[in-house]
Amino acid sequence: MRIILIGPPGAGKGTQAESIKAKHPIAHISTGDMLRENVRSGTELGRKARVFMDAGQLVPDDLIIDMMRSRLRADDARSGFLLDGFPRTTSQAEALDRLLGEIGTDLDAVILLEVSDDTVVKRLTSRRVCSSCGAIYNLTVRPPKIDGVCDFCSSKVIQRDDDKESVIRNRLAVYHERTAPLVAYYEARGLLHRVDATSAKDSVLTYLETLRAKG
Ligand code: AP5
């Protein structure tokens, strides 16, 4: 499987990726997670990216494309990958095409997670994440068993810095302006599949298994 998950912030890309990974071992490549790791460890990339992330803006294309150039060549991505949060602009999509051409591979599908802006705001203001393993929670629909403590690794569960309502609204505006055009880009190539992101948290896994069964 060489798949892109695309959709607005809070559509459930990370959540759907968790359920796919639990059933099919696959490299889950999340540019958001990679950037947050760089911020945490204080790398030069992390320092540059943080300013944009905190404001809900996109990190410049050249930084993202450089980061992905080496990530897509890593051993674990050879047999397939699930891209979450990349590409996010037409330039990134074109760069991805070039990178895949260099590696000698292609995409199988682009899954668009469809959800309204109101749902996104509700979900993201109540999202919490594990500060260590990254497990995703929601105070309304999926709280940790013990308040503030990760079910999987017992680390602290926190709110992401960019999950404040004003920043969420910026991220949504940026999505509609810069990322939504990718829907037409991949639709024109016959790669786009639409999945309702308000249904089950494993709806993408179910959809992919149906696609596979059809051959
Ligand atoms: P990134 O981390 O990629 O954030 P995002 O795209 O805004 O997506 P999120 O992680 O917020 O949401 P998600 O869709 O994964 O939803 P989740 O599963 O957590 O990027 C962060 C920042 O990094 C960007 O703003 C940008 O600055 C920078 N960046 C990253 N990639 C970049 C790139 N390529 N180019 C430039 N800059 C880049 O779910 C959300 C909540 O909803 C959770 O609480 C969850 O429990 C709940 N939920 C999920 N599914 C369901 C469901 N089916 N029903 C009910 N609740 C659900």
CSV table of C-alpha atoms and ligand atoms in Angstrom, one decimal:
chain,number,residue,atom,x,y,z
A,1,MET,CA,0.0,0.0,0.0
A,2,ARG,CA,1.3,3.5,-0.9
A,3,ILE,CA,-1.4,5.7,0.3
A,4,ILE,CA,-1.9,9.4,1.1
A,5,LEU,CA,-4.4,10.4,3.8
A,6,ILE,CA,-5.6,13.9,3.1
A,7,GLY,CA,-8.2,16.1,4.9
A,8,PRO,CA,-8.6,19.1,7.1
A,9,PRO,CA,-6.9,19.3,10.5
A,10,GLY,CA,-8.8,17.1,12.9
A,11,ALA,CA,-10.4,15.0,10.2
A,12,GLY,CA,-8.9,11.9,11.9
A,13,LYS,CA,-5.9,11.2,9.8
A,14,GLY,CA,-3.8,10.1,12.8
A,15,THR,CA,-6.6,8.2,14.3
A,16,GLN,CA,-7.4,6.3,11.1
A,17,ALA,CA,-3.7,5.6,10.6
A,18,GLU,CA,-3.5,4.0,14.1
A,19,SER,CA,-6.3,1.6,13.2
A,20,ILE,CA,-4.6,0.7,9.8
A,21,LYS,CA,-1.2,0.2,11.4
A,22,ALA,CA,-2.7,-2.1,14.1
A,23,LYS,CA,-3.9,-4.5,11.3
A,24,HIS,CA,-1.3,-4.0,8.6
A,25,PRO,CA,2.3,-3.2,9.4
A,26,ILE,CA,3.1,-0.2,7.3
A,27,ALA,CA,5.3,2.9,7.7
A,28,HIS,CA,3.1,5.7,9.0
A,29,ILE,CA,4.8,8.9,7.9
A,30,SER,CA,3.3,11.9,9.6
A,31,THR,CA,5.0,15.2,8.8
A,32,GLY,CA,3.3,16.8,11.8
A,33,ASP,CA,4.7,14.2,14.1
A,34,MET,CA,8.2,14.5,12.5
A,35,LEU,CA,8.1,18.3,12.9
A,36,ARG,CA,6.9,18.1,16.6
A,37,GLU,CA,9.8,15.6,17.3
A,38,ASN,CA,12.2,18.2,15.8
A,39,VAL,CA,10.7,20.9,17.9
A,40,ARG,CA,11.0,18.7,21.1
A,41,SER,CA,14.6,17.9,20.4
A,42,GLY,CA,15.5,21.5,19.5
A,43,THR,CA,17.0,20.8,16.0
A,44,GLU,CA,17.5,23.7,13.6
A,45,LEU,CA,14.5,22.4,11.6
A,46,GLY,CA,12.4,22.3,14.7
A,47,ARG,CA,13.4,25.9,15.6
A,48,LYS,CA,12.5,27.1,12.1
A,49,ALA,CA,9.2,25.1,12.0
A,50,ARG,CA,7.9,26.1,15.4
A,51,VAL,CA,7.1,29.7,14.5
A,52,PHE,CA,4.8,28.5,11.6
A,53,MET,CA,3.2,25.7,13.6
A,54,ASP,CA,2.3,27.8,16.6
A,55,ALA,CA,0.6,30.3,14.2
A,56,GLY,CA,-1.3,27.6,12.3
A,57,GLN,CA,0.6,28.3,9.1
A,58,LEU,CA,2.3,25.8,6.9
A,59,VAL,CA,6.0,25.3,7.3
A,60,PRO,CA,7.8,26.4,4.0
A,61,ASP,CA,7.8,23.8,1.2
A,62,ASP,CA,11.6,23.5,0.9
A,63,LEU,CA,12.0,22.5,4.5
A,64,ILE,CA,9.2,19.9,4.2
A,65,ILE,CA,10.4,18.5,0.9
A,66,ASP,CA,14.0,18.1,2.2
A,67,MET,CA,12.7,16.3,5.3
A,68,MET,CA,10.6,13.9,3.2
A,69,ARG,CA,13.3,13.2,0.6
A,70,SER,CA,15.3,11.2,3.2
A,71,ARG,CA,12.3,9.8,5.0
A,72,LEU,CA,10.8,8.2,1.9
A,73,ARG,CA,14.1,6.5,1.2
A,74,ALA,CA,14.3,4.8,4.6
A,75,ASP,CA,14.1,1.0,4.7
A,76,ASP,CA,10.8,0.8,6.4
A,77,ALA,CA,9.1,2.8,3.5
A,78,ARG,CA,10.3,0.4,0.8
A,79,SER,CA,7.3,-2.0,1.0
A,80,GLY,CA,4.7,0.7,1.4
A,81,PHE,CA,3.7,3.8,3.4
A,82,LEU,CA,0.9,5.8,4.7
A,83,LEU,CA,1.5,9.5,4.3
A,84,ASP,CA,-0.4,11.7,6.8
A,85,GLY,CA,-0.1,15.5,6.4
A,86,PHE,CA,2.0,15.4,3.3
A,87,PRO,CA,1.6,16.7,0.6
A,88,ARG,CA,-0.2,19.8,1.7
A,89,THR,CA,0.5,22.2,-1.3
A,90,THR,CA,0.6,21.7,-5.0
A,91,SER,CA,4.4,22.2,-4.9
A,92,GLN,CA,4.7,19.4,-2.3
A,93,ALA,CA,2.5,17.1,-4.5
A,94,GLU,CA,4.7,17.8,-7.5
A,95,ALA,CA,7.9,17.2,-5.5
A,96,LEU,CA,6.4,13.9,-4.2
A,97,ASP,CA,5.8,12.8,-7.8
A,98,ARG,CA,9.4,13.5,-8.6
A,99,LEU,CA,10.7,11.7,-5.4
A,100,LEU,CA,8.6,8.6,-6.1
A,101,GLY,CA,9.8,8.7,-9.7
A,102,GLU,CA,13.4,8.7,-8.4
A,103,ILE,CA,12.7,5.8,-6.1
A,104,GLY,CA,10.8,4.0,-9.0
A,105,THR,CA,7.4,3.7,-7.4
A,106,ASP,CA,4.0,5.3,-7.5
A,107,LEU,CA,0.9,5.9,-5.4
A,108,ASP,CA,-2.0,3.5,-5.1
A,109,ALA,CA,-4.6,5.7,-3.6
A,110,VAL,CA,-5.3,9.1,-2.1
A,111,ILE,CA,-8.0,9.0,0.6
A,112,LEU,CA,-9.9,12.2,1.3
A,113,LEU,CA,-11.4,12.4,4.8
A,114,GLU,CA,-14.5,14.6,4.6
A,115,VAL,CA,-15.7,16.4,7.7
A,116,SER,CA,-17.3,19.9,8.4
A,117,ASP,CA,-15.4,22.8,9.8
A,118,ASP,CA,-17.7,22.8,12.9
A,119,THR,CA,-16.9,19.2,13.7
A,120,VAL,CA,-13.2,19.9,13.3
A,121,VAL,CA,-13.3,22.8,15.9
A,122,LYS,CA,-15.3,20.6,18.3
A,123,ARG,CA,-12.9,17.7,17.9
A,124,LEU,CA,-9.6,19.7,18.1
A,125,THR,CA,-10.6,21.8,21.2
A,126,SER,CA,-11.2,18.5,23.0
A,127,ARG,CA,-8.3,16.5,21.6
A,128,ARG,CA,-5.5,15.5,24.0
A,129,VAL,CA,-2.3,13.5,23.0
A,130,CYS,CA,0.2,11.5,24.9
A,131,SER,CA,3.4,13.6,25.4
A,132,SER,CA,5.5,10.4,24.9
A,133,CYS,CA,4.0,7.8,22.6
A,134,GLY,CA,1.7,10.2,20.7
A,135,ALA,CA,-1.6,8.2,21.4
A,136,ILE,CA,-4.6,10.3,20.4
A,137,TYR,CA,-7.5,11.0,22.9
A,138,ASN,CA,-10.6,13.0,22.9
A,139,LEU,CA,-12.2,14.3,26.1
A,140,THR,CA,-15.7,13.8,24.7
A,141,VAL,CA,-15.5,10.5,22.8
A,142,ARG,CA,-12.3,8.8,23.8
A,143,PRO,CA,-10.9,10.0,27.1
A,144,PRO,CA,-7.9,8.3,28.7
A,145,LYS,CA,-9.0,5.7,31.4
A,146,ILE,CA,-7.2,7.8,34.1
A,147,ASP,CA,-7.5,11.5,33.7
A,148,GLY,CA,-4.3,13.0,32.2
A,149,VAL,CA,-2.5,9.6,32.0
A,150,CYS,CA,-1.8,7.7,28.8
A,151,ASP,CA,-3.5,4.2,28.7
A,152,PHE,CA,-0.5,2.7,26.8
A,153,CYS,CA,2.6,4.1,28.4
A,154,SER,CA,1.4,6.0,31.5
A,155,SER,CA,3.0,9.3,30.4
A,156,LYS,CA,1.4,12.6,30.7
A,157,VAL,CA,-1.5,13.4,28.3
A,158,ILE,CA,-1.4,17.0,27.1
A,159,GLN,CA,-3.1,19.5,24.8
A,160,ARG,CA,-1.2,20.4,21.6
A,161,ASP,CA,0.0,24.0,21.4
A,162,ASP,CA,-1.9,24.5,18.1
A,163,ASP,CA,-5.2,23.2,19.4
A,164,LYS,CA,-6.4,26.6,20.6
A,165,GLU,CA,-9.5,27.7,18.8
A,166,SER,CA,-7.9,30.8,17.1
A,167,VAL,CA,-5.1,28.7,15.8
A,168,ILE,CA,-7.5,25.9,14.7
A,169,ARG,CA,-9.4,28.5,12.7
A,170,ASN,CA,-6.2,29.6,11.0
A,171,ARG,CA,-5.3,26.0,10.2
A,172,LEU,CA,-8.7,25.5,8.6
A,173,ALA,CA,-8.4,28.6,6.5
A,174,VAL,CA,-4.9,27.5,5.4
A,175,TYR,CA,-6.3,24.0,4.5
A,176,HIS,CA,-9.1,25.4,2.3
A,177,GLU,CA,-6.7,27.8,0.5
A,178,ARG,CA,-3.6,25.7,0.1
A,179,THR,CA,-4.4,22.0,0.5
A,180,ALA,CA,-8.0,21.6,-0.8
A,181,PRO,CA,-6.7,22.2,-4.4
A,182,LEU,CA,-5.0,18.8,-4.2
A,183,VAL,CA,-8.4,17.1,-4.3
A,184,ALA,CA,-8.7,18.1,-8.0
A,185,TYR,CA,-5.0,17.3,-8.6
A,186,TYR,CA,-5.5,13.7,-7.5
A,187,GLU,CA,-9.0,13.4,-8.8
A,188,ALA,CA,-7.7,14.2,-12.3
A,189,ARG,CA,-5.3,11.2,-12.0
A,190,GLY,CA,-8.1,8.8,-10.9
A,191,LEU,CA,-6.4,8.3,-7.5
A,192,LEU,CA,-8.9,10.1,-5.2
A,193,HIS,CA,-11.3,8.2,-2.9
A,194,ARG,CA,-13.7,10.0,-0.5
A,195,VAL,CA,-14.4,8.6,2.9
A,196,ASP,CA,-16.9,10.0,5.5
A,197,ALA,CA,-14.7,11.1,8.4
A,198,THR,CA,-17.6,11.5,10.8
A,199,SER,CA,-18.3,7.7,10.9
A,200,ALA,CA,-16.2,5.0,12.6
A,201,LYS,CA,-12.6,5.6,13.5
A,202,ASP,CA,-11.6,2.6,11.3
A,203,SER,CA,-13.7,3.7,8.3
A,204,VAL,CA,-10.6,4.1,6.1
A,205,LEU,CA,-9.3,0.6,7.1
A,206,THR,CA,-12.7,-0.8,6.2
A,207,TYR,CA,-12.8,1.1,2.9
A,208,LEU,CA,-9.2,-0.1,2.0
A,209,GLU,CA,-10.1,-3.7,2.7
A,210,THR,CA,-13.2,-3.4,0.5
A,211,LEU,CA,-11.0,-1.9,-2.3
A,212,ARG,CA,-8.5,-4.8,-1.9
A,213,ALA,CA,-11.3,-7.4,-2.1
A,214,LYS,CA,-12.5,-5.9,-5.3
A,215,GLY,CA,-8.9,-6.2,-6.6
B,1,AP5,P1,-0.4,18.0,11.6
B,1,AP5,O1,0.1,17.4,12.9
B,1,AP5,O2,-0.4,17.2,10.3
B,1,AP5,O3,-1.9,18.5,11.9
B,1,AP5,P2,-3.2,18.5,11.0
B,1,AP5,O4,-3.2,18.1,9.6
B,1,AP5,O5,-3.7,19.8,11.4
B,1,AP5,O6,-4.0,17.3,11.6
B,1,AP5,P3,-4.2,16.9,13.0
B,1,AP5,O7,-3.0,16.1,13.6
B,1,AP5,O8,-4.6,18.2,13.8
B,1,AP5,O9,-5.5,16.1,12.9
B,1,AP5,P4,-5.8,14.6,12.4
B,1,AP5,O10,-6.5,14.7,11.1
B,1,AP5,O11,-4.6,13.7,12.5
B,1,AP5,O12,-6.9,14.2,13.5
B,1,AP5,P5,-6.8,13.2,14.8
B,1,AP5,O13,-6.7,11.8,14.3
B,1,AP5,O14,-5.7,13.7,15.7
B,1,AP5,O15,0.3,19.4,11.4
B,1,AP5,C1,0.5,20.3,12.4
B,1,AP5,C2,1.3,21.5,11.8
B,1,AP5,O16,2.6,21.1,11.3
B,1,AP5,C3,0.6,22.2,10.6
B,1,AP5,O17,-0.3,23.2,11.1
B,1,AP5,C4,1.8,22.8,9.9
B,1,AP5,O18,2.3,24.0,10.6
B,1,AP5,C5,2.9,21.8,10.1
B,1,AP5,N1,2.9,20.8,9.0
B,1,AP5,C6,2.7,19.5,9.0
B,1,AP5,N2,2.8,18.9,7.8
B,1,AP5,C7,3.1,19.9,6.9
B,1,AP5,C8,3.4,20.0,5.5
B,1,AP5,N3,3.3,18.9,4.8
B,1,AP5,N4,3.6,21.2,5.0
B,1,AP5,C9,3.7,22.3,5.8
B,1,AP5,N5,3.5,22.3,7.1
B,1,AP5,C10,3.2,21.1,7.7
B,1,AP5,O19,-8.2,13.4,15.4
B,1,AP5,C11,-8.6,14.7,16.0
B,1,AP5,C12,-9.5,14.5,17.1
B,1,AP5,O20,-10.8,13.9,16.7
B,1,AP5,C13,-9.0,13.5,18.2
B,1,AP5,O21,-9.3,13.9,19.5
B,1,AP5,C14,-9.7,12.2,17.9
B,1,AP5,O22,-9.9,11.3,19.0
B,1,AP5,C15,-11.0,12.7,17.3
B,1,AP5,N6,-11.6,11.8,16.2
B,1,AP5,C16,-10.9,11.3,15.2
B,1,AP5,N7,-11.6,10.5,14.4
B,1,AP5,C17,-12.9,10.6,15.0
B,1,AP5,C18,-14.1,10.0,14.6
B,1,AP5,N8,-14.3,9.2,13.6
B,1,AP5,N9,-15.2,10.3,15.4
B,1,AP5,C19,-15.1,11.1,16.5
B,1,AP5,N10,-13.9,11.6,16.9
B,1,AP5,C20,-12.8,11.4,16.2
